[in-house]
Amino acid sequence: MPWDRARVEELKPEISRLIDRLADGMRRFATIAELPEELPRPRPPASPADLARYEGYLELSLPSSYRAFLELHDGYDFLVPTGPMLWTTAAQPGGEFFERIRDWKTTTAEYGSGEVLDGIVIAYHGQPNSWTYLDPNQPRDDGELAIVKFSPEMSVDFPDIMSFLAHCIEIVDLSIEQFSS
């Protein structure tokens, strides 16, 4: 199912609110933990041409919630705990994360988790085997794809980008609480 322009526009305020909350939490954590190099840094919005190239590379339409995110920010450094939300060119051939993603997918599949092979990686969590991806094998009736936060110990599925960002906010809030104790 192709993305829906009205739905993208409808989702932007909520996604923007969640991004702001998460970025604020990540700034507080980076300050408390004395990690100035891990301050969140937004990237500019993806252009229509960037999105068309990315969808052409993927050979599918992005779900409305993720497209709304990319229209707000084509990636965001240190928005998720310990890493970036990836930008459209990062996971494509020649991109900064392309080789690492390919190696992770290959190795992970060799160890029995072949479901990651079709994944559209959207975030890196700072560890070689810790990525978040859209799963085109788990579509919903509304055109959204499940978002899978993968680590070798455990994977967690989310119905959309909003749920994933809310989860990241909870993790950051807990980390701040624990670090401050």
Short mmCIF file of N, CA and C in Angstrom, two decimals:
data_model
loop_
_atom_site.label_atom_id
_atom_site.label_comp_id
_atom_site.label_asym_id
_atom_site.label_seq_id
_atom_site.Cartn_x
_atom_site.Cartn_y
_atom_site.Cartn_z
N MET A 1 0.85 -1.18 0.00
CA MET A 1 0.00 0.00 0.00
C MET A 1 0.89 1.24 0.00
N PRO A 2 0.69 2.16 -0.92
CA PRO A 2 1.50 3.38 -0.96
C PRO A 2 1.16 4.30 0.21
N TRP A 3 2.10 5.17 0.54
CA TRP A 3 1.87 6.14 1.61
C TRP A 3 0.76 7.09 1.19
N ASP A 4 0.21 7.74 2.19
CA ASP A 4 -0.94 8.62 2.00
C ASP A 4 -0.55 10.03 2.43
N ARG A 5 -0.58 11.01 1.50
CA ARG A 5 -0.15 12.39 1.79
C ARG A 5 -0.91 12.98 2.97
N ALA A 6 -2.22 12.80 3.00
CA ALA A 6 -3.01 13.35 4.11
C ALA A 6 -2.57 12.73 5.43
N ARG A 7 -2.32 11.45 5.43
CA ARG A 7 -1.89 10.76 6.65
C ARG A 7 -0.50 11.24 7.08
N VAL A 8 0.41 11.43 6.13
CA VAL A 8 1.75 11.95 6.45
C VAL A 8 1.63 13.29 7.16
N GLU A 9 0.83 14.19 6.60
CA GLU A 9 0.66 15.52 7.20
C GLU A 9 -0.01 15.43 8.56
N GLU A 10 -0.95 14.53 8.70
CA GLU A 10 -1.65 14.33 9.98
C GLU A 10 -0.70 13.84 11.07
N LEU A 11 0.28 13.01 10.70
CA LEU A 11 1.20 12.42 11.66
C LEU A 11 2.35 13.35 12.07
N LYS A 12 2.68 14.29 11.24
CA LYS A 12 3.85 15.14 11.50
C LYS A 12 3.84 15.84 12.86
N PRO A 13 2.73 16.45 13.31
CA PRO A 13 2.77 17.11 14.62
C PRO A 13 3.09 16.14 15.77
N GLU A 14 2.50 14.95 15.75
CA GLU A 14 2.77 13.98 16.82
C GLU A 14 4.21 13.48 16.75
N ILE A 15 4.69 13.20 15.56
CA ILE A 15 6.07 12.75 15.42
C ILE A 15 7.03 13.85 15.85
N SER A 16 6.74 15.07 15.46
CA SER A 16 7.58 16.20 15.86
C SER A 16 7.62 16.36 17.38
N ARG A 17 6.46 16.21 18.02
CA ARG A 17 6.39 16.29 19.49
C ARG A 17 7.24 15.20 20.13
N LEU A 18 7.14 13.97 19.62
CA LEU A 18 7.94 12.87 20.16
C LEU A 18 9.43 13.09 19.93
N ILE A 19 9.79 13.56 18.76
CA ILE A 19 11.20 13.87 18.47
C ILE A 19 11.72 14.91 19.45
N ASP A 20 10.95 15.96 19.66
CA ASP A 20 11.38 17.02 20.59
C ASP A 20 11.58 16.46 22.00
N ARG A 21 10.64 15.64 22.47
CA ARG A 21 10.79 15.04 23.82
C ARG A 21 12.01 14.14 23.89
N LEU A 22 12.21 13.32 22.86
CA LEU A 22 13.34 12.41 22.86
C LEU A 22 14.66 13.17 22.76
N ALA A 23 14.73 14.16 21.89
CA ALA A 23 15.96 14.95 21.76
C ALA A 23 16.28 15.66 23.07
N ASP A 24 15.25 16.19 23.75
CA ASP A 24 15.47 16.84 25.04
C ASP A 24 16.03 15.83 26.05
N GLY A 25 15.45 14.64 26.10
CA GLY A 25 15.95 13.61 27.01
C GLY A 25 17.37 13.20 26.67
N MET A 26 17.67 13.05 25.39
CA MET A 26 19.03 12.68 24.99
C MET A 26 20.02 13.79 25.34
N ARG A 27 19.61 15.06 25.21
CA ARG A 27 20.48 16.18 25.61
C ARG A 27 20.75 16.14 27.11
N ARG A 28 19.69 15.91 27.89
CA ARG A 28 19.87 15.84 29.34
C ARG A 28 20.79 14.69 29.71
N PHE A 29 20.59 13.52 29.08
CA PHE A 29 21.43 12.38 29.40
C PHE A 29 22.88 12.64 29.00
N ALA A 30 23.11 13.18 27.81
CA ALA A 30 24.47 13.46 27.36
C ALA A 30 25.17 14.44 28.30
N THR A 31 24.40 15.40 28.82
CA THR A 31 24.97 16.38 29.75
C THR A 31 25.31 15.72 31.08
N ILE A 32 24.36 14.96 31.63
CA ILE A 32 24.58 14.29 32.91
C ILE A 32 25.73 13.30 32.82
N ALA A 33 25.79 12.55 31.71
CA ALA A 33 26.82 11.53 31.53
C ALA A 33 28.14 12.11 31.00
N GLU A 34 28.15 13.42 30.80
CA GLU A 34 29.34 14.12 30.28
C GLU A 34 29.81 13.51 28.96
N LEU A 35 28.86 13.43 28.03
CA LEU A 35 29.12 12.91 26.68
C LEU A 35 28.75 13.98 25.66
N PRO A 36 29.50 15.08 25.60
CA PRO A 36 29.11 16.17 24.70
C PRO A 36 29.11 15.77 23.22
N GLU A 37 29.87 14.76 22.86
CA GLU A 37 29.89 14.29 21.47
C GLU A 37 28.61 13.55 21.10
N GLU A 38 27.78 13.21 22.09
CA GLU A 38 26.54 12.49 21.83
C GLU A 38 25.30 13.36 21.97
N LEU A 39 25.46 14.66 21.80
CA LEU A 39 24.30 15.54 21.80
C LEU A 39 23.52 15.32 20.51
N PRO A 40 22.19 15.26 20.58
CA PRO A 40 21.39 15.05 19.38
C PRO A 40 21.55 16.20 18.38
N ARG A 41 21.66 15.82 17.11
CA ARG A 41 21.80 16.81 16.04
C ARG A 41 20.84 16.45 14.91
N PRO A 42 19.84 17.31 14.67
CA PRO A 42 18.90 17.02 13.59
C PRO A 42 19.55 17.25 12.23
N ARG A 43 19.11 16.50 11.27
CA ARG A 43 19.49 16.71 9.87
C ARG A 43 18.32 17.40 9.18
N PRO A 44 18.60 18.08 8.07
CA PRO A 44 17.50 18.74 7.37
C PRO A 44 16.49 17.74 6.81
N PRO A 45 15.31 18.22 6.46
CA PRO A 45 14.29 17.32 5.90
C PRO A 45 14.77 16.66 4.60
N ALA A 46 14.26 15.47 4.35
CA ALA A 46 14.53 14.80 3.07
C ALA A 46 13.72 15.52 1.99
N SER A 47 14.33 15.72 0.85
CA SER A 47 13.62 16.35 -0.26
C SER A 47 12.75 15.32 -0.96
N PRO A 48 11.77 15.76 -1.73
CA PRO A 48 10.99 14.79 -2.52
C PRO A 48 11.88 13.92 -3.41
N ALA A 49 12.95 14.51 -3.97
CA ALA A 49 13.87 13.73 -4.81
C ALA A 49 14.61 12.69 -3.98
N ASP A 50 15.05 13.05 -2.75
CA ASP A 50 15.72 12.08 -1.86
C ASP A 50 14.79 10.90 -1.58
N LEU A 51 13.54 11.22 -1.27
CA LEU A 51 12.57 10.18 -0.94
C LEU A 51 12.26 9.30 -2.15
N ALA A 52 12.16 9.90 -3.31
CA ALA A 52 11.90 9.12 -4.53
C ALA A 52 13.08 8.19 -4.83
N ARG A 53 14.32 8.69 -4.68
CA ARG A 53 15.50 7.84 -4.89
C ARG A 53 15.52 6.68 -3.89
N TYR A 54 15.22 6.99 -2.63
CA TYR A 54 15.25 5.96 -1.59
C TYR A 54 14.19 4.89 -1.86
N GLU A 55 12.97 5.31 -2.17
CA GLU A 55 11.92 4.35 -2.48
C GLU A 55 12.26 3.56 -3.74
N GLY A 56 12.91 4.19 -4.71
CA GLY A 56 13.35 3.47 -5.91
C GLY A 56 14.39 2.42 -5.57
N TYR A 57 15.33 2.78 -4.70
CA TYR A 57 16.34 1.81 -4.26
C TYR A 57 15.68 0.65 -3.52
N LEU A 58 14.73 0.97 -2.65
CA LEU A 58 14.06 -0.06 -1.85
C LEU A 58 13.06 -0.88 -2.67
N GLU A 59 12.60 -0.31 -3.76
CA GLU A 59 11.57 -0.91 -4.60
C GLU A 59 10.26 -1.09 -3.84
N LEU A 60 9.95 -0.12 -2.99
CA LEU A 60 8.67 -0.09 -2.29
C LEU A 60 8.43 1.30 -1.73
N SER A 61 7.18 1.56 -1.41
CA SER A 61 6.80 2.83 -0.81
C SER A 61 7.02 2.76 0.70
N LEU A 62 7.54 3.84 1.24
CA LEU A 62 7.72 3.90 2.69
C LEU A 62 6.37 4.05 3.38
N PRO A 63 6.22 3.52 4.58
CA PRO A 63 4.98 3.75 5.32
C PRO A 63 4.83 5.23 5.68
N SER A 64 3.61 5.66 5.83
CA SER A 64 3.33 7.08 6.08
C SER A 64 4.06 7.62 7.31
N SER A 65 4.11 6.86 8.41
CA SER A 65 4.73 7.38 9.63
C SER A 65 6.22 7.60 9.45
N TYR A 66 6.91 6.68 8.77
CA TYR A 66 8.35 6.86 8.57
C TYR A 66 8.61 7.96 7.54
N ARG A 67 7.78 8.03 6.52
CA ARG A 67 7.91 9.11 5.54
C ARG A 67 7.74 10.46 6.24
N ALA A 68 6.77 10.57 7.15
CA ALA A 68 6.58 11.83 7.89
C ALA A 68 7.85 12.16 8.68
N PHE A 69 8.46 11.16 9.31
CA PHE A 69 9.72 11.40 10.04
C PHE A 69 10.77 11.97 9.09
N LEU A 70 10.95 11.32 7.93
CA LEU A 70 11.98 11.76 6.99
C LEU A 70 11.68 13.13 6.40
N GLU A 71 10.41 13.48 6.26
CA GLU A 71 10.07 14.81 5.78
C GLU A 71 10.36 15.88 6.84
N LEU A 72 10.40 15.47 8.10
CA LEU A 72 10.79 16.39 9.17
C LEU A 72 12.31 16.44 9.31
N HIS A 73 12.95 15.26 9.29
CA HIS A 73 14.40 15.14 9.46
C HIS A 73 14.89 13.94 8.66
N ASP A 74 15.77 14.18 7.72
CA ASP A 74 16.38 13.08 6.98
C ASP A 74 17.53 12.54 7.82
N GLY A 75 17.15 11.86 8.89
CA GLY A 75 18.11 11.35 9.86
C GLY A 75 18.25 12.30 11.03
N TYR A 76 18.83 11.77 12.12
CA TYR A 76 18.97 12.57 13.32
C TYR A 76 20.05 11.91 14.17
N ASP A 77 21.21 12.58 14.29
CA ASP A 77 22.32 12.02 15.05
C ASP A 77 21.98 11.97 16.54
N PHE A 78 22.25 10.84 17.15
CA PHE A 78 22.04 10.61 18.58
C PHE A 78 20.62 10.92 19.05
N LEU A 79 19.66 10.62 18.21
CA LEU A 79 18.27 10.75 18.65
C LEU A 79 17.84 9.53 19.44
N VAL A 80 18.31 8.36 19.05
CA VAL A 80 17.98 7.14 19.79
C VAL A 80 19.17 6.81 20.69
N PRO A 81 18.93 6.13 21.79
CA PRO A 81 20.03 5.83 22.70
C PRO A 81 21.22 5.20 21.98
N THR A 82 22.33 5.88 22.09
CA THR A 82 23.66 5.51 21.60
C THR A 82 23.85 5.54 20.10
N GLY A 83 22.95 6.15 19.35
CA GLY A 83 23.17 6.20 17.91
C GLY A 83 22.19 7.06 17.15
N PRO A 84 22.32 7.02 15.83
CA PRO A 84 21.48 7.87 14.99
C PRO A 84 20.26 7.16 14.40
N MET A 85 19.27 7.97 14.08
CA MET A 85 18.25 7.57 13.12
C MET A 85 18.92 7.84 11.78
N LEU A 86 18.92 6.87 10.90
CA LEU A 86 19.68 6.99 9.66
C LEU A 86 19.01 7.92 8.65
N TRP A 87 19.81 8.52 7.80
CA TRP A 87 19.35 9.37 6.73
C TRP A 87 19.22 8.50 5.48
N THR A 88 18.49 8.99 4.49
CA THR A 88 18.12 8.16 3.34
C THR A 88 19.33 7.62 2.58
N THR A 89 20.39 8.38 2.48
CA THR A 89 21.55 7.90 1.72
C THR A 89 22.46 6.98 2.53
N ALA A 90 22.31 6.96 3.84
CA ALA A 90 23.23 6.20 4.71
C ALA A 90 23.17 4.70 4.47
N ALA A 91 21.99 4.17 4.15
CA ALA A 91 21.82 2.72 4.01
C ALA A 91 21.85 2.27 2.55
N GLN A 92 22.05 3.20 1.64
CA GLN A 92 22.11 2.86 0.22
C GLN A 92 23.56 2.58 -0.18
N PRO A 93 23.78 1.90 -1.30
CA PRO A 93 25.16 1.64 -1.74
C PRO A 93 25.99 2.92 -1.75
N GLY A 94 27.18 2.82 -1.16
CA GLY A 94 28.07 3.97 -1.04
C GLY A 94 27.81 4.80 0.19
N GLY A 95 26.71 4.54 0.91
CA GLY A 95 26.37 5.30 2.11
C GLY A 95 27.21 4.90 3.30
N GLU A 96 27.24 5.78 4.28
CA GLU A 96 28.08 5.61 5.47
C GLU A 96 27.84 4.30 6.22
N PHE A 97 26.61 3.80 6.23
CA PHE A 97 26.29 2.59 6.98
C PHE A 97 26.05 1.37 6.09
N PHE A 98 26.10 1.53 4.78
CA PHE A 98 25.73 0.45 3.87
C PHE A 98 26.50 -0.84 4.13
N GLU A 99 27.81 -0.78 4.19
CA GLU A 99 28.63 -1.98 4.39
C GLU A 99 28.35 -2.64 5.74
N ARG A 100 28.24 -1.82 6.79
CA ARG A 100 27.96 -2.38 8.12
C ARG A 100 26.59 -3.06 8.16
N ILE A 101 25.61 -2.45 7.51
CA ILE A 101 24.27 -3.05 7.46
C ILE A 101 24.33 -4.37 6.70
N ARG A 102 24.98 -4.37 5.55
CA ARG A 102 25.07 -5.59 4.75
C ARG A 102 25.77 -6.71 5.53
N ASP A 103 26.89 -6.37 6.20
CA ASP A 103 27.61 -7.37 7.00
C ASP A 103 26.75 -7.88 8.15
N TRP A 104 26.03 -6.98 8.83
CA TRP A 104 25.16 -7.39 9.94
C TRP A 104 24.07 -8.32 9.45
N LYS A 105 23.43 -7.96 8.34
CA LYS A 105 22.34 -8.79 7.82
C LYS A 105 22.86 -10.18 7.44
N THR A 106 24.00 -10.23 6.77
CA THR A 106 24.56 -11.51 6.35
C THR A 106 24.91 -12.38 7.55
N THR A 107 25.61 -11.82 8.50
CA THR A 107 26.02 -12.57 9.69
C THR A 107 24.81 -13.01 10.50
N THR A 108 23.86 -12.12 10.68
CA THR A 108 22.67 -12.44 11.46
C THR A 108 21.88 -13.57 10.79
N ALA A 109 21.75 -13.52 9.48
CA ALA A 109 21.06 -14.58 8.75
C ALA A 109 21.79 -15.91 8.88
N GLU A 110 23.12 -15.88 8.85
CA GLU A 110 23.91 -17.11 9.02
C GLU A 110 23.66 -17.75 10.38
N TYR A 111 23.35 -16.93 11.37
CA TYR A 111 23.07 -17.45 12.71
C TYR A 111 21.59 -17.75 12.93
N GLY A 112 20.81 -17.75 11.85
CA GLY A 112 19.43 -18.21 11.95
C GLY A 112 18.35 -17.15 12.01
N SER A 113 18.72 -15.90 11.88
CA SER A 113 17.71 -14.84 11.92
C SER A 113 17.59 -14.18 10.54
N GLY A 114 17.20 -14.98 9.57
CA GLY A 114 17.11 -14.51 8.20
C GLY A 114 16.07 -13.45 7.95
N GLU A 115 15.16 -13.24 8.90
CA GLU A 115 14.12 -12.23 8.73
C GLU A 115 14.71 -10.82 8.56
N VAL A 116 15.94 -10.60 9.02
CA VAL A 116 16.54 -9.27 8.91
C VAL A 116 16.96 -8.94 7.48
N LEU A 117 17.08 -9.94 6.61
CA LEU A 117 17.57 -9.70 5.25
C LEU A 117 16.73 -8.71 4.47
N ASP A 118 15.41 -8.73 4.66
CA ASP A 118 14.51 -7.82 3.95
C ASP A 118 14.32 -6.49 4.68
N GLY A 119 14.87 -6.37 5.88
CA GLY A 119 14.64 -5.18 6.70
C GLY A 119 15.19 -3.91 6.09
N ILE A 120 14.47 -2.82 6.32
CA ILE A 120 14.88 -1.49 5.90
C ILE A 120 15.40 -0.81 7.16
N VAL A 121 16.71 -0.78 7.30
CA VAL A 121 17.33 -0.30 8.53
C VAL A 121 17.12 1.21 8.67
N ILE A 122 16.62 1.61 9.85
CA ILE A 122 16.33 3.03 10.09
C ILE A 122 17.11 3.62 11.26
N ALA A 123 17.73 2.77 12.10
CA ALA A 123 18.49 3.29 13.24
C ALA A 123 19.60 2.34 13.61
N TYR A 124 20.67 2.92 14.12
CA TYR A 124 21.82 2.17 14.60
C TYR A 124 21.97 2.51 16.08
N HIS A 125 22.15 1.47 16.91
CA HIS A 125 22.20 1.69 18.36
C HIS A 125 23.60 1.58 18.93
N GLY A 126 24.60 1.85 18.11
CA GLY A 126 25.96 1.97 18.60
C GLY A 126 26.69 0.66 18.85
N GLN A 127 26.04 -0.47 18.65
CA GLN A 127 26.66 -1.78 18.82
C GLN A 127 26.57 -2.51 17.48
N PRO A 128 27.55 -3.33 17.13
CA PRO A 128 27.55 -3.97 15.81
C PRO A 128 26.29 -4.75 15.47
N ASN A 129 25.61 -5.31 16.43
CA ASN A 129 24.44 -6.14 16.16
C ASN A 129 23.15 -5.55 16.72
N SER A 130 23.10 -4.24 16.86
CA SER A 130 21.92 -3.59 17.43
C SER A 130 21.41 -2.52 16.47
N TRP A 131 20.36 -2.89 15.72
CA TRP A 131 19.79 -2.04 14.69
C TRP A 131 18.27 -2.03 14.82
N THR A 132 17.64 -1.03 14.25
CA THR A 132 16.19 -1.00 14.15
C THR A 132 15.83 -0.94 12.68
N TYR A 133 14.83 -1.74 12.30
CA TYR A 133 14.46 -1.77 10.89
C TYR A 133 12.95 -1.88 10.70
N LEU A 134 12.50 -1.41 9.54
CA LEU A 134 11.12 -1.62 9.10
C LEU A 134 11.07 -3.01 8.50
N ASP A 135 10.06 -3.78 8.85
CA ASP A 135 9.95 -5.14 8.35
C ASP A 135 8.86 -5.23 7.28
N PRO A 136 9.26 -5.28 5.99
CA PRO A 136 8.26 -5.36 4.92
C PRO A 136 7.47 -6.67 4.93
N ASN A 137 7.91 -7.64 5.73
CA ASN A 137 7.19 -8.90 5.85
C ASN A 137 6.11 -8.85 6.92
N GLN A 138 5.97 -7.69 7.58
CA GLN A 138 4.94 -7.51 8.59
C GLN A 138 4.12 -6.26 8.29
N PRO A 139 3.42 -6.24 7.14
CA PRO A 139 2.61 -5.06 6.82
C PRO A 139 1.29 -5.06 7.59
N ARG A 140 0.80 -3.86 7.86
CA ARG A 140 -0.51 -3.70 8.47
C ARG A 140 -1.49 -3.26 7.40
N ASP A 141 -2.77 -3.36 7.69
CA ASP A 141 -3.81 -2.95 6.74
C ASP A 141 -3.71 -1.48 6.35
N ASP A 142 -3.18 -0.64 7.25
CA ASP A 142 -3.09 0.79 6.96
C ASP A 142 -1.81 1.18 6.22
N GLY A 143 -1.03 0.19 5.81
CA GLY A 143 0.19 0.46 5.04
C GLY A 143 1.44 0.62 5.89
N GLU A 144 1.28 0.63 7.21
CA GLU A 144 2.46 0.71 8.07
C GLU A 144 3.17 -0.64 8.08
N LEU A 145 4.46 -0.60 8.37
CA LEU A 145 5.25 -1.82 8.53
C LEU A 145 5.68 -1.90 9.98
N ALA A 146 5.75 -3.11 10.51
CA ALA A 146 6.26 -3.26 11.87
C ALA A 146 7.68 -2.71 11.92
N ILE A 147 8.03 -2.13 13.05
CA ILE A 147 9.39 -1.67 13.29
C ILE A 147 9.98 -2.63 14.31
N VAL A 148 11.13 -3.18 13.98
CA VAL A 148 11.78 -4.17 14.83
C VAL A 148 13.08 -3.57 15.38
N LYS A 149 13.18 -3.51 16.70
CA LYS A 149 14.43 -3.14 17.35
C LYS A 149 15.14 -4.45 17.65
N PHE A 150 16.22 -4.70 16.92
CA PHE A 150 16.90 -5.98 16.97
C PHE A 150 18.18 -5.89 17.79
N SER A 151 18.37 -6.88 18.65
CA SER A 151 19.66 -7.13 19.29
C SER A 151 19.76 -8.64 19.43
N PRO A 152 20.97 -9.17 19.54
CA PRO A 152 21.10 -10.63 19.63
C PRO A 152 20.36 -11.23 20.82
N GLU A 153 20.21 -10.46 21.89
CA GLU A 153 19.55 -10.96 23.09
C GLU A 153 18.03 -10.99 22.96
N MET A 154 17.49 -9.96 22.25
CA MET A 154 16.04 -9.84 22.19
C MET A 154 15.65 -8.84 21.11
N SER A 155 14.58 -9.15 20.43
CA SER A 155 14.01 -8.20 19.47
C SER A 155 12.64 -7.76 19.98
N VAL A 156 12.31 -6.50 19.70
CA VAL A 156 11.03 -5.94 20.12
C VAL A 156 10.38 -5.32 18.89
N ASP A 157 9.09 -5.62 18.67
CA ASP A 157 8.35 -5.07 17.54
C ASP A 157 7.48 -3.90 17.99
N PHE A 158 7.38 -2.89 17.11
CA PHE A 158 6.54 -1.72 17.34
C PHE A 158 5.66 -1.54 16.11
N PRO A 159 4.43 -1.05 16.28
CA PRO A 159 3.53 -0.92 15.13
C PRO A 159 3.87 0.23 14.18
N ASP A 160 4.60 1.26 14.69
CA ASP A 160 4.90 2.42 13.85
C ASP A 160 6.00 3.24 14.48
N ILE A 161 6.41 4.29 13.81
CA ILE A 161 7.51 5.13 14.28
C ILE A 161 7.17 5.83 15.59
N MET A 162 5.90 6.19 15.78
CA MET A 162 5.51 6.86 17.02
C MET A 162 5.74 5.95 18.23
N SER A 163 5.36 4.69 18.10
CA SER A 163 5.55 3.74 19.21
C SER A 163 7.03 3.52 19.48
N PHE A 164 7.82 3.44 18.42
CA PHE A 164 9.26 3.27 18.60
C PHE A 164 9.87 4.48 19.31
N LEU A 165 9.51 5.69 18.89
CA LEU A 165 10.04 6.89 19.54
C LEU A 165 9.60 6.97 21.00
N ALA A 166 8.35 6.61 21.29
CA ALA A 166 7.86 6.60 22.67
C ALA A 166 8.67 5.61 23.52
N HIS A 167 8.99 4.46 22.95
CA HIS A 167 9.82 3.47 23.64
C HIS A 167 11.20 4.06 23.95
N CYS A 168 11.79 4.74 22.98
CA CYS A 168 13.10 5.36 23.19
C CYS A 168 13.04 6.41 24.29
N ILE A 169 11.95 7.17 24.35
CA ILE A 169 11.78 8.16 25.42
C ILE A 169 11.79 7.46 26.78
N GLU A 170 11.08 6.35 26.89
CA GLU A 170 11.06 5.60 28.15
C GLU A 170 12.46 5.13 28.54
N ILE A 171 13.22 4.63 27.58
CA ILE A 171 14.58 4.16 27.86
C ILE A 171 15.46 5.31 28.34
N VAL A 172 15.37 6.45 27.68
CA VAL A 172 16.18 7.60 28.06
C VAL A 172 15.78 8.10 29.44
N ASP A 173 14.49 8.18 29.71
CA ASP A 173 14.04 8.62 31.03
C ASP A 173 14.55 7.69 32.13
N LEU A 174 14.49 6.38 31.89
CA LEU A 174 15.03 5.42 32.86
C LEU A 174 16.53 5.57 33.02
N SER A 175 17.22 5.79 31.92
CA SER A 175 18.68 5.96 31.98
C SER A 175 19.06 7.20 32.78
N ILE A 176 18.32 8.29 32.59
CA ILE A 176 18.58 9.51 33.33
C ILE A 176 18.34 9.26 34.81
N GLU A 177 17.23 8.60 35.12
CA GLU A 177 16.90 8.29 36.51
C GLU A 177 17.99 7.43 37.16
N GLN A 178 18.43 6.38 36.47
CA GLN A 178 19.46 5.50 37.01
C GLN A 178 20.80 6.21 37.14
N PHE A 179 21.15 7.01 36.16
CA PHE A 179 22.44 7.69 36.18
C PHE A 179 22.48 8.75 37.27
N SER A 180 21.31 9.35 37.54
CA SER A 180 21.22 10.40 38.55
C SER A 180 21.18 9.86 39.97
N SER A 181 20.87 8.59 40.13
CA SER A 181 20.72 8.00 41.47
C SER A 181 22.05 7.77 42.15
#
